[in-house]
GROMACS .gro file of C-alpha atoms in nm:
model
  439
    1UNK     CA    1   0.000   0.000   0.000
    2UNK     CA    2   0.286   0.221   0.084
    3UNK     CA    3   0.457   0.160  -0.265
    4UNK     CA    4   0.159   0.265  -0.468
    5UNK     CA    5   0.100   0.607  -0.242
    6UNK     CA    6   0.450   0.686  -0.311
    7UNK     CA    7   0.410   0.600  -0.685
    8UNK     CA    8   0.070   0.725  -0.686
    9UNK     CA    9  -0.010   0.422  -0.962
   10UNK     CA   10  -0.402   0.415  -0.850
   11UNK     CA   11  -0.450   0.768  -0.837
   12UNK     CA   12  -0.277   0.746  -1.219
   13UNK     CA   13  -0.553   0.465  -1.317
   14UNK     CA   14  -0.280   0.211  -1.258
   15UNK     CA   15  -0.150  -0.066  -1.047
   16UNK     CA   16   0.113  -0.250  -0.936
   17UNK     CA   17   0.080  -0.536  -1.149
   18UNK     CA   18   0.021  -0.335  -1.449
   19UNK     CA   19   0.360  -0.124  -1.357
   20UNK     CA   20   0.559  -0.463  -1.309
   21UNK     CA   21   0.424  -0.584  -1.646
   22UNK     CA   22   0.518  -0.238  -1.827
   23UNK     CA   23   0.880  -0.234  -1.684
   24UNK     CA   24   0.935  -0.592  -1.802
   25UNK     CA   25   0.770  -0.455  -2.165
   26UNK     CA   26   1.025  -0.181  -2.132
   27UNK     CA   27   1.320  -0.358  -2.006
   28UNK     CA   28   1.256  -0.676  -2.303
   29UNK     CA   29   1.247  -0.389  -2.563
   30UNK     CA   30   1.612  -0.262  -2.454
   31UNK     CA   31   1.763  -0.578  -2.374
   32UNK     CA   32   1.941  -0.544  -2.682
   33UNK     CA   33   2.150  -0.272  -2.573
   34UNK     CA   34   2.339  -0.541  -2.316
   35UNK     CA   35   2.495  -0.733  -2.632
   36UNK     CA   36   2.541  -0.386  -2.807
   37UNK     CA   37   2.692  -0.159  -2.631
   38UNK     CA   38   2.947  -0.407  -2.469
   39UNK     CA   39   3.048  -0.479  -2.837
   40UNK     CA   40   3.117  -0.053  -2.977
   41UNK     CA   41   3.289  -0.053  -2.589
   42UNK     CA   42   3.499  -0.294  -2.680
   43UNK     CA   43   3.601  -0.159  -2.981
   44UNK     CA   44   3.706   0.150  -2.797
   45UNK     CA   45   3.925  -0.038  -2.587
   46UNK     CA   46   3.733  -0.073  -2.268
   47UNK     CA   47   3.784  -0.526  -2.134
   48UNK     CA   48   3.481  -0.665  -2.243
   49UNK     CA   49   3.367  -0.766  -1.857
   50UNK     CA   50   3.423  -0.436  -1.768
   51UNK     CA   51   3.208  -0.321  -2.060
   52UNK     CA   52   2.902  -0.540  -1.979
   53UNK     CA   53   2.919  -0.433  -1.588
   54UNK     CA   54   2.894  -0.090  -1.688
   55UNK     CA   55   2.615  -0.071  -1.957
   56UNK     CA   56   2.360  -0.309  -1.727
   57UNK     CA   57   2.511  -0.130  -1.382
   58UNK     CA   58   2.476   0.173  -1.529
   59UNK     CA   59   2.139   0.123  -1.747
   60UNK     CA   60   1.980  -0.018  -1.401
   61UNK     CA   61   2.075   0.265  -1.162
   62UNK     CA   62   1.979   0.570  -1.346
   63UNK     CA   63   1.666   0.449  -1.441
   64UNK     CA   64   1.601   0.348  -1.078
   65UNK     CA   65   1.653   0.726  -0.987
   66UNK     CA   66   1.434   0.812  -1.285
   67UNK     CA   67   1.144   0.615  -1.136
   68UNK     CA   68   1.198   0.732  -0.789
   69UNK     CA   69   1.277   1.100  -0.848
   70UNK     CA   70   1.075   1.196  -1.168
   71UNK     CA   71   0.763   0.920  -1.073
   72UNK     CA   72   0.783   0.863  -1.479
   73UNK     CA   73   0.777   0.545  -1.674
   74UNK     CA   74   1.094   0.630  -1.869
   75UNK     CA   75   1.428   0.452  -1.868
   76UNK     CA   76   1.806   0.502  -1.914
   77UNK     CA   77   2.087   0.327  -2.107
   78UNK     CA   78   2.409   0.388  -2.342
   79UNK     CA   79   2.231   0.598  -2.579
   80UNK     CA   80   2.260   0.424  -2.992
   81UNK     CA   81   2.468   0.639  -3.187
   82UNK     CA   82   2.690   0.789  -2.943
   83UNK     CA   83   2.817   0.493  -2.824
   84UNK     CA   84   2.925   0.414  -3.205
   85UNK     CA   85   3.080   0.795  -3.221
   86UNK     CA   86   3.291   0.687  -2.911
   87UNK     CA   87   3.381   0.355  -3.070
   88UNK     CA   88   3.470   0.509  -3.394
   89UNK     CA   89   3.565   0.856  -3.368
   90UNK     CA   90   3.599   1.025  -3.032
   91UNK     CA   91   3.853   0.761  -2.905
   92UNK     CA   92   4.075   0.870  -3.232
   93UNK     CA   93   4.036   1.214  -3.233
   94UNK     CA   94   4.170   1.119  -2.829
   95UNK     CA   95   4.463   0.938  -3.002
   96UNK     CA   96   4.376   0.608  -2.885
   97UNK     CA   97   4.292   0.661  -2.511
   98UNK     CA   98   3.951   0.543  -2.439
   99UNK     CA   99   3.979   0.693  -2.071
  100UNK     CA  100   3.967   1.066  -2.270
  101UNK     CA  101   3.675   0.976  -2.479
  102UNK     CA  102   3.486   0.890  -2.128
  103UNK     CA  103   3.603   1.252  -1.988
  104UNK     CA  104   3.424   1.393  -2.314
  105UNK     CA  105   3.100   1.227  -2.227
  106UNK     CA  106   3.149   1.296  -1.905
  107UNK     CA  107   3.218   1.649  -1.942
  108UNK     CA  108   2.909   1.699  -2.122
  109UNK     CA  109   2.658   1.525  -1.884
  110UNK     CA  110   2.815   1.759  -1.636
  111UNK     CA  111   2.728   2.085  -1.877
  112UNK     CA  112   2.356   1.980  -1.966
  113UNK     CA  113   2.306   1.923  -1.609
  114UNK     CA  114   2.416   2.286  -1.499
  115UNK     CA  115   2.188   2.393  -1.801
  116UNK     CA  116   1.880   2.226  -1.634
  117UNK     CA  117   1.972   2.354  -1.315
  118UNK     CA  118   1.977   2.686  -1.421
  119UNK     CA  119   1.617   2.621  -1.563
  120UNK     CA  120   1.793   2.665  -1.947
  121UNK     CA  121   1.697   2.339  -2.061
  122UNK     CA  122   1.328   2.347  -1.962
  123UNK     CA  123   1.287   2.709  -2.033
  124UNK     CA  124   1.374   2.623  -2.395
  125UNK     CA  125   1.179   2.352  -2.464
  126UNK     CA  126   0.807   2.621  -2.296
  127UNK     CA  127   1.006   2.818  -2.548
  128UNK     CA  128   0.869   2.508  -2.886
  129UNK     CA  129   0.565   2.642  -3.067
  130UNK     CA  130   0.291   2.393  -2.960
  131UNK     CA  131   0.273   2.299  -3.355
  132UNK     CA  132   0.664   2.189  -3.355
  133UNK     CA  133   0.589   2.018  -3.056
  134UNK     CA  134   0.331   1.776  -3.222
  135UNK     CA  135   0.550   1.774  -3.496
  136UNK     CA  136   0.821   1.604  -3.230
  137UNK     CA  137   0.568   1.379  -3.177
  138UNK     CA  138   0.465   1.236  -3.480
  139UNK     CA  139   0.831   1.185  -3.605
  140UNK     CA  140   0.937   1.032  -3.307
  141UNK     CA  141   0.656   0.784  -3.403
  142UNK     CA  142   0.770   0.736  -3.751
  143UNK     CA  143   1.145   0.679  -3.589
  144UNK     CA  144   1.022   0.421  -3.348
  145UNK     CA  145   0.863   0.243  -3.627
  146UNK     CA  146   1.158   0.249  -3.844
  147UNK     CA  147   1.398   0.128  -3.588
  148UNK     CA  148   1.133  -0.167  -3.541
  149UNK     CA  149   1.123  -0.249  -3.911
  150UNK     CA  150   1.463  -0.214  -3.933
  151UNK     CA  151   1.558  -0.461  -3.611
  152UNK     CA  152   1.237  -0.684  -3.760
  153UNK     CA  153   1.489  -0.727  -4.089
  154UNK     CA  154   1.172  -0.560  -4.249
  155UNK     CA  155   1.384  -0.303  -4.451
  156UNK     CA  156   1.686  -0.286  -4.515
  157UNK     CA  157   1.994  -0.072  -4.643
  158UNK     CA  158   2.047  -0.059  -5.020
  159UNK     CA  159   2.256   0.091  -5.249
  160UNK     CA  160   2.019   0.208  -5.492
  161UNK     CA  161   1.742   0.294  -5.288
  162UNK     CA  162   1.875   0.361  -4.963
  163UNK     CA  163   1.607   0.157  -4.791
  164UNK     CA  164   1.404  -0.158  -4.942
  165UNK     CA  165   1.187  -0.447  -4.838
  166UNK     CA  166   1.424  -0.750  -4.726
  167UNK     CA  167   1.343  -1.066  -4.872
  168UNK     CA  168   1.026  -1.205  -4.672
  169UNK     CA  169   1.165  -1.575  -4.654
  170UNK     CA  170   1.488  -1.433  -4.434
  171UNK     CA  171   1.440  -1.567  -4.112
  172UNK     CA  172   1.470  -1.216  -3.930
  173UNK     CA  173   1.190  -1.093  -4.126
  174UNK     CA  174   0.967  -1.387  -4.040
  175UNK     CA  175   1.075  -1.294  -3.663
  176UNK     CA  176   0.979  -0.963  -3.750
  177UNK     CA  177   0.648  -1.006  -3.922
  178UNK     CA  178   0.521  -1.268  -3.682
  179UNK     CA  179   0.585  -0.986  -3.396
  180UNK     CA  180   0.417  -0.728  -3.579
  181UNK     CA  181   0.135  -0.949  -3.641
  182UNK     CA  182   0.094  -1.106  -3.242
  183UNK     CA  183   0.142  -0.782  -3.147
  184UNK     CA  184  -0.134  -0.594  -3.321
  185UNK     CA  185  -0.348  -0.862  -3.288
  186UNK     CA  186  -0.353  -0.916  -2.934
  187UNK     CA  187  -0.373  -0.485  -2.916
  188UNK     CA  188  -0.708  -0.526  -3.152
  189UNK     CA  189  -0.840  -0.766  -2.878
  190UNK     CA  190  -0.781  -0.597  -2.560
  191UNK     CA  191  -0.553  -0.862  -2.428
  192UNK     CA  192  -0.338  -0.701  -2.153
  193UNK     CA  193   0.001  -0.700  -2.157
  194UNK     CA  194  -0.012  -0.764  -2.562
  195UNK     CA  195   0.301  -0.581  -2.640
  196UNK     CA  196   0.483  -0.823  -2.429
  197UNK     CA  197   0.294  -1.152  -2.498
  198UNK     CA  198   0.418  -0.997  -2.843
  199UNK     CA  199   0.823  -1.004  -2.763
  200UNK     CA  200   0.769  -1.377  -2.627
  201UNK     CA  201   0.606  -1.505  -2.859
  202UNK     CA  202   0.850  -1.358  -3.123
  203UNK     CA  203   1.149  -1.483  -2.909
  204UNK     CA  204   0.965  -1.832  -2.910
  205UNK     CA  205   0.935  -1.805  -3.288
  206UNK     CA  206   1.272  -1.751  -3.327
  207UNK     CA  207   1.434  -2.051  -3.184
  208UNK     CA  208   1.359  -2.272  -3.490
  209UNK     CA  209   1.477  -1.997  -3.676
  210UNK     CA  210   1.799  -1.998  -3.549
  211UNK     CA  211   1.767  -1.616  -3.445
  212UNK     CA  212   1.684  -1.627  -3.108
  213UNK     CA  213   2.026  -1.768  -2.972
  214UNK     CA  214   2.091  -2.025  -2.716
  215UNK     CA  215   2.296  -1.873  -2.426
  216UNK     CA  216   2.623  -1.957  -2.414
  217UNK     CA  217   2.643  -1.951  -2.031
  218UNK     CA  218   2.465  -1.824  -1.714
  219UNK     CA  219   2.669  -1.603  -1.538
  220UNK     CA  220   2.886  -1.291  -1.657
  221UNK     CA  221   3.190  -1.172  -1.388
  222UNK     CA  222   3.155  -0.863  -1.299
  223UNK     CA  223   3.445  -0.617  -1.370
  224UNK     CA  224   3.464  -0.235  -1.205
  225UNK     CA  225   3.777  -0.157  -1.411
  226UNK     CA  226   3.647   0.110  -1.671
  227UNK     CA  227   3.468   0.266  -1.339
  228UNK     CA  228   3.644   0.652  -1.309
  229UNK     CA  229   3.748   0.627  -1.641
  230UNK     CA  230   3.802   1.004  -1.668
  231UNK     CA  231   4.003   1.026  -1.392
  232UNK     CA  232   4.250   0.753  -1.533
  233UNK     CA  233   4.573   0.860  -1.677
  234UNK     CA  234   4.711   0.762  -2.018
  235UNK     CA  235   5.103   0.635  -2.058
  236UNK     CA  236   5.245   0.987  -2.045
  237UNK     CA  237   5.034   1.027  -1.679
  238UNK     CA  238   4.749   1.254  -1.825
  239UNK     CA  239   4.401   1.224  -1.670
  240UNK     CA  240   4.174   1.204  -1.921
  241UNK     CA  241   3.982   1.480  -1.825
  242UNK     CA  242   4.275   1.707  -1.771
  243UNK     CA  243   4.296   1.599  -2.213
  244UNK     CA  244   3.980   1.714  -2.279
  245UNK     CA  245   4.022   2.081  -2.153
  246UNK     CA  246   4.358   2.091  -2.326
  247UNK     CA  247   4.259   1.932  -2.651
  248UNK     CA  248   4.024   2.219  -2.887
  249UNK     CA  249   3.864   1.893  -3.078
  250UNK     CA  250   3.752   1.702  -2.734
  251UNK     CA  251   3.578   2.047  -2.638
  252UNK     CA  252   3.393   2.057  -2.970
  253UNK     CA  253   3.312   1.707  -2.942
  254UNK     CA  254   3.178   1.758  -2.611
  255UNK     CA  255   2.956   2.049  -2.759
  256UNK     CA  256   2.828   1.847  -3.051
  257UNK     CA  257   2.702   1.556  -2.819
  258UNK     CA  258   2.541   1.768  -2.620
  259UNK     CA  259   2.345   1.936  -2.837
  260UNK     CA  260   2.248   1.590  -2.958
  261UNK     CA  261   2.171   1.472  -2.601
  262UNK     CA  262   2.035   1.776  -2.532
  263UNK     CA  263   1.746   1.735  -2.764
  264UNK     CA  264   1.755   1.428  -2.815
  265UNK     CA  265   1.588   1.360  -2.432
  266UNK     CA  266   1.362   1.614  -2.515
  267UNK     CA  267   1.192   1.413  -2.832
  268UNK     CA  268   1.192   1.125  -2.613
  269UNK     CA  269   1.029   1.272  -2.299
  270UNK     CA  270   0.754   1.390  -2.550
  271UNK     CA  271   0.675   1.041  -2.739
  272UNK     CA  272   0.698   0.890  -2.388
  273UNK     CA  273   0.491   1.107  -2.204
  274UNK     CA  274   0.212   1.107  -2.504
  275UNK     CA  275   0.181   0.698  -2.439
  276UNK     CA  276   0.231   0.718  -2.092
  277UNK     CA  277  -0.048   0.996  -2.048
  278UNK     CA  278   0.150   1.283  -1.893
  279UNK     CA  279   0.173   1.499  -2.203
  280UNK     CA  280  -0.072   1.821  -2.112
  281UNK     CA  281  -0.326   1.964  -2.435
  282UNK     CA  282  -0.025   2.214  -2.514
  283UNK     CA  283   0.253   1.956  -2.536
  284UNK     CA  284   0.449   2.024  -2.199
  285UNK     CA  285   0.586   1.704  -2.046
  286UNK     CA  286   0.438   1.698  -1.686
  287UNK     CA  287   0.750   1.663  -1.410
  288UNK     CA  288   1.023   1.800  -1.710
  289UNK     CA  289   1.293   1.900  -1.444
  290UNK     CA  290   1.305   1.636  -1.264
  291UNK     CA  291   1.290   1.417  -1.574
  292UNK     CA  292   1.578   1.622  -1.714
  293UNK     CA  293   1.770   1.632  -1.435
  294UNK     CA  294   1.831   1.253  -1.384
  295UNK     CA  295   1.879   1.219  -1.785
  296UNK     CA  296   2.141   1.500  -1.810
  297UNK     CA  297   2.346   1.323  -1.458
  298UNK     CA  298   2.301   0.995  -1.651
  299UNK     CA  299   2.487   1.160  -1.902
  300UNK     CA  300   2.766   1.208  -1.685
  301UNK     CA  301   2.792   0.874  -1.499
  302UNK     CA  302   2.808   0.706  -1.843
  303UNK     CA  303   3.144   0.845  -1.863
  304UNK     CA  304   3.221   0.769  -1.507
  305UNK     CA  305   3.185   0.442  -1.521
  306UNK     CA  306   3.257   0.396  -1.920
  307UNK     CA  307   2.931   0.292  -2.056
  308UNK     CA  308   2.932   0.604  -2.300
  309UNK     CA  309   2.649   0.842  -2.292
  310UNK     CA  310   2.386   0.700  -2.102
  311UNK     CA  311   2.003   0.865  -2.225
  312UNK     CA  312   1.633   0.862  -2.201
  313UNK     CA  313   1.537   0.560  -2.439
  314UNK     CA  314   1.269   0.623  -2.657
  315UNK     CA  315   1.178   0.263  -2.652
  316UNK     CA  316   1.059   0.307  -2.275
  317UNK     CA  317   0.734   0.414  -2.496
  318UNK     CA  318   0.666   0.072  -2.493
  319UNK     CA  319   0.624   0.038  -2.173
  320UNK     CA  320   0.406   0.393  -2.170
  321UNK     CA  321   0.160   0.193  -2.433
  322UNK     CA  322   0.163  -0.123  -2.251
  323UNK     CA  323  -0.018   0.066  -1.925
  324UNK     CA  324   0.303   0.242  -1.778
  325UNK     CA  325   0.200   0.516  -1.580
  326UNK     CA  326   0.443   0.574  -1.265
  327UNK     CA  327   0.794   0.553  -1.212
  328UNK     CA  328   0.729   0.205  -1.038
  329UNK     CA  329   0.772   0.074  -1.451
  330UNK     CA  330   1.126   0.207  -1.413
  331UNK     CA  331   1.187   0.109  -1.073
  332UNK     CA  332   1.142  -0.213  -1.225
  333UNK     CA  333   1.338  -0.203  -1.545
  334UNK     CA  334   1.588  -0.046  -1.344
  335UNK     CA  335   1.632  -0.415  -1.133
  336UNK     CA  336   1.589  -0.643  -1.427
  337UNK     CA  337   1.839  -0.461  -1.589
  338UNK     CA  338   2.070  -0.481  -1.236
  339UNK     CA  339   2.008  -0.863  -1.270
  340UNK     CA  340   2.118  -0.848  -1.622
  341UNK     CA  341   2.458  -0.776  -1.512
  342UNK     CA  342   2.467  -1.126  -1.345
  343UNK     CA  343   2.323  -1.301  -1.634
  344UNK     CA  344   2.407  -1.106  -1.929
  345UNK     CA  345   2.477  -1.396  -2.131
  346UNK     CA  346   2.053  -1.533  -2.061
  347UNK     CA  347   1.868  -1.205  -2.142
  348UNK     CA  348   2.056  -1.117  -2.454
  349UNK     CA  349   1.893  -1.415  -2.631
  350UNK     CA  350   1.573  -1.183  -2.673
  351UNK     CA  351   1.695  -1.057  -3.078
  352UNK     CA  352   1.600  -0.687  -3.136
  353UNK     CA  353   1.377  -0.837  -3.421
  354UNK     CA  354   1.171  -0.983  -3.097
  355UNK     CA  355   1.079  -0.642  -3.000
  356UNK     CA  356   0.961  -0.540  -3.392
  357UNK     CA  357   0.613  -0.557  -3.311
  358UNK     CA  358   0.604  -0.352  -2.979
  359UNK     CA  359   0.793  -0.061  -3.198
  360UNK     CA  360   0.614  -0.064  -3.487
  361UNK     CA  361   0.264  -0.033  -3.295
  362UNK     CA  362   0.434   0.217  -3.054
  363UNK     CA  363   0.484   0.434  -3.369
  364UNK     CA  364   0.108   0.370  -3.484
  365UNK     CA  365  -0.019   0.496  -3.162
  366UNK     CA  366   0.192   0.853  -3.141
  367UNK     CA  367   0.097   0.904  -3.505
  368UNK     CA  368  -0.234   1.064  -3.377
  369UNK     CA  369  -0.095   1.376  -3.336
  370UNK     CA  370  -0.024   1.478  -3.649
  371UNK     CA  371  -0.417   1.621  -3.651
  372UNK     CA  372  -0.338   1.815  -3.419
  373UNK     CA  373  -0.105   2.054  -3.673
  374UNK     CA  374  -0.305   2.299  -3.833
  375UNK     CA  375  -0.159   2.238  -4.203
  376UNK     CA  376  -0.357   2.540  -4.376
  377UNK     CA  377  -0.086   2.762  -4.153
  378UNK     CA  378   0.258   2.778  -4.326
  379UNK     CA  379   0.420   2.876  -4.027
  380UNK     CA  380   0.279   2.580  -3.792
  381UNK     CA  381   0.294   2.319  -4.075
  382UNK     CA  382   0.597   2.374  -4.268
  383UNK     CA  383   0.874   2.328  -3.942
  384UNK     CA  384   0.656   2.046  -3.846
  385UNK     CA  385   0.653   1.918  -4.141
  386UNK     CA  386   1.054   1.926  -4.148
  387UNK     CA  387   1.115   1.799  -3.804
  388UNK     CA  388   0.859   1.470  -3.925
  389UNK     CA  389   1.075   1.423  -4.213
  390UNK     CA  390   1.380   1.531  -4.047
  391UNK     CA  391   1.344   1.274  -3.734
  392UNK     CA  392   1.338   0.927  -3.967
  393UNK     CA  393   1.498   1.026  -4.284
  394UNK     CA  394   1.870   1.131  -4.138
  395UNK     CA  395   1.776   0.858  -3.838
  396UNK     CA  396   1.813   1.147  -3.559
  397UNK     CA  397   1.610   1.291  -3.348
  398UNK     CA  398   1.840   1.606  -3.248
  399UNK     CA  399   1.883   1.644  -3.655
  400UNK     CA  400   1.532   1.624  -3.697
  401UNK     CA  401   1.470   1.933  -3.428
  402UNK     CA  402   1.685   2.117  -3.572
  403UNK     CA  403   1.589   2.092  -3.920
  404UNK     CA  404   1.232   2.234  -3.785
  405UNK     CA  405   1.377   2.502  -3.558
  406UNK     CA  406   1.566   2.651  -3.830
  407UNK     CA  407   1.265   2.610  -4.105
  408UNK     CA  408   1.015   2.803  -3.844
  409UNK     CA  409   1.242   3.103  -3.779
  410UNK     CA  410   1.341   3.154  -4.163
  411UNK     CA  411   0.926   3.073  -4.263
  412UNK     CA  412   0.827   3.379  -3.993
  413UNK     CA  413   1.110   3.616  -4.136
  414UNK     CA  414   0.997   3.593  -4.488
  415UNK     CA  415   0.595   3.566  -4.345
  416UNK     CA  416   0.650   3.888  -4.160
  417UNK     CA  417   0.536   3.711  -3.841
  418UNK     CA  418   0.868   3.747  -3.682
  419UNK     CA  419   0.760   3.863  -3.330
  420UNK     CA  420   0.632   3.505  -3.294
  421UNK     CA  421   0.985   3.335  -3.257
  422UNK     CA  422   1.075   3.333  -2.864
  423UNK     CA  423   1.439   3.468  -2.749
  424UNK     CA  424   1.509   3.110  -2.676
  425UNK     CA  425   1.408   2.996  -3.039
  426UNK     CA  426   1.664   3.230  -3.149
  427UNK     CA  427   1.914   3.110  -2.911
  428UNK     CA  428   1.855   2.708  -2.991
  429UNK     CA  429   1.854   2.792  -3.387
  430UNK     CA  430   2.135   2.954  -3.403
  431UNK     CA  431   2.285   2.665  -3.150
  432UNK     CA  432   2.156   2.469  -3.427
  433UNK     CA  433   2.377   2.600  -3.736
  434UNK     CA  434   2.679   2.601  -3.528
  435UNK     CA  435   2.619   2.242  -3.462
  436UNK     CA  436   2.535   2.133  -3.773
  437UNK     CA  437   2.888   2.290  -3.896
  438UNK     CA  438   3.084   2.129  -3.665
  439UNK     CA  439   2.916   1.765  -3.611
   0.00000   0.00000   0.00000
């Protein structure tokens, strides 16, 4: 009784079953990031113990902290993308030394999370015309859905086209299809818990298949080595923080990724909170700060500990649709995924194309608010328009925000309808061009 006055899950039309069922919906749909992210950390040069221990460790205490201090059903892990900049590029551009590349990330979680301190980060997004707000919205959706077709082996990368249909008789599409097809079928009946009776089922499919994996063990040592990371010195006995404030790239690198994180969380917050009922009529995200707060310090500890960037995943939607309403969902993503650093080598049998379906109907669902854009207006359609585009089409959401921010302040110059563009607008557009220079 206690747990659901703190959580307030009754007085939110939940309960506690329905929030233990949503974090497991939410933690199944991410489970993929334990196989991941250990593989792009490895690359970088973190041991590959080490690099397990810190993506579940760290995946499973920040989104406790997001359950318990924002009461939201949204959860945190190495963020897709940046954790492939870090493998790739940042630990270069740090000639080689992994430990810098962490003191980048780390340096950044530390900025954003003076910015929502000082009430910047929130007071920018009140600053989003409601109609680029919906537009967020809707091509969040349309991303969702194309990361699920794209883990489903639905589409595919091709040369000519840039995206096609895969060939239906490839046993990831079959995965895939039979998701997206348990899934909405079980949704068109009412069945409870259908997004996740949609995951097992696909994970059940796949065994014949030979794409859901047999484990190749039960337990995973844990390893604390890459923990501090940007406090750790290199050969010549430099910290790798003390490299980043001395090194011009590392700082620009650090202001790239933040831009990207910094709007990035605030996409995700939106599709999350439109599933998970706490977006208000004029598209504020109920409890932002605190929501904003814990993202932009998870930020930071994925550096400390050497996980990379860790975010707000958009895929904790899932949850939201499956009856996620408190931060008891997270609370219990947050263990699973805690456990998961005991057992790694068990939960990453469920294949990414297991969680197709759940995506795919995720992205359905948030696609309702493109009626709410009034397309007769140039100035509320035409951003919108850009940032729905934007979002799939160069597969980011920060890129996609930016695209629209930049299309509604040059649509009210030439309009004559100027006056309309907030301070802030201004100050995130131009923010906007200077990343897009340097990223």
């Amino acid at each position: 009784m206690e747990m659901e006055q703190f959580f307030k899950a009754v007085e939110r039309g939940s309960s506690t079953g329905q929030e233990i069922r949503a974090g497991l919906t939410t933690f199944l749909a991410m489970a993929y990031i334990i196989a991941v992210n250990p593989s792009l950390m490895v690359a970088a040069g973190i041991p590959a113990n080490a690099a397990v221990t810190a993506t579940c460790l760290g995946a499973g205490v920040m989104t406790i902290l997001m359950g318990t201090f924002a009461n939201r059903p949204l959860a945190c892990a190495s963020g897709m993308g940046v954790n492939a900049v870090v493998a790739f590029t940042l630990v270069g551009v740090a000639g080689g030394d992994w430990h810098a590349a962490m003191a980048v990330i780390f340096v950044e979680g530390v900025a954003i999370l003076i910015l929502v301190l000082c009430g910047l980060r929130e007071a920018i997004m009140d600053a989003i015309p409601v109609s680029l707000r919906h537009g967020i919205s809707v091509g969040l959706g349309l991303f969702i859905a194309m990361i699920g077709l794209k883990d489903g082996g639905i589409i595919v990368a091709s040369e000519s086209t840039l995206v096609a249909l895969n060939s239906v008789t490839d046993p990831t599409f079959i995965v895939g299809a039979i998701s997206i097809a348990a899934t909405v079928v079980l949704y068109s009946m009412d069945v409870k818990g259908s997004l996740l009776i949609g995951i097992i089922i696909a994970v059940i499919a796949g065994i014949p298949l030979g794409i859901t994996q047999m484990p190749t063990g039960l337990v995973a040592p844990l390893d604390f080595s890459s923990f501090g990371a940007p406090f750790m010195s290199d050969a010549t006995g430099t910290m790798g923080i003390v490299k980043v404030f001395v090194t011009p790239t590392l700082l620009i690198f650090a202001f790239s990724l933040m831009m990207s994180d910094f709007f990035d969380t605030m996409g995700t917050a939106m599709a999350v909170a439109k599933q998970g009922e706490f977006l208000t009529e004029d598209g504020n995200v109920e409890d932002i700060k605190e929501i904003l707060i814990v993202d932009s310090a998870a930020a930071a500890v994925g550096g400390l500990v050497g996980a990379s960037s860790i975010t707000t995943f958009v895929e904790s939607a899932s949850g939201a649709a499956d009856g996620g309403r408190t931060g008891l969902t997270s609370v219990v993503t947050g263990i699973l995924f805690i456990l998961a650093s005991f057992f790694a080598p068990i939960i990453t049998i469920i294949s990414s194309a297991a969680t197709c379906g759940a995506l795919v109907l995720v992205g359905f669902l948030m696609m309702s608010e493109v009626i709410e854009i009034d397309w007769s207006d140039l100035l509320e359609s035409f951003p919108a328009f850009m940032i729905i585009a934007g979002v799939p089409f160069t597969y980011s959401i920060s890129n996609g925000i930016g695209f629209g921010f930049i299309a509604y302040v040059l649509v009210a110059a030439v309009t004559g309808q100027i006056r309309k563009v907030k301070p802030l607008m201004w100050v995130a557009t131009l923010a906007f061009v200077v990343y897009f220079f340097i990223a």
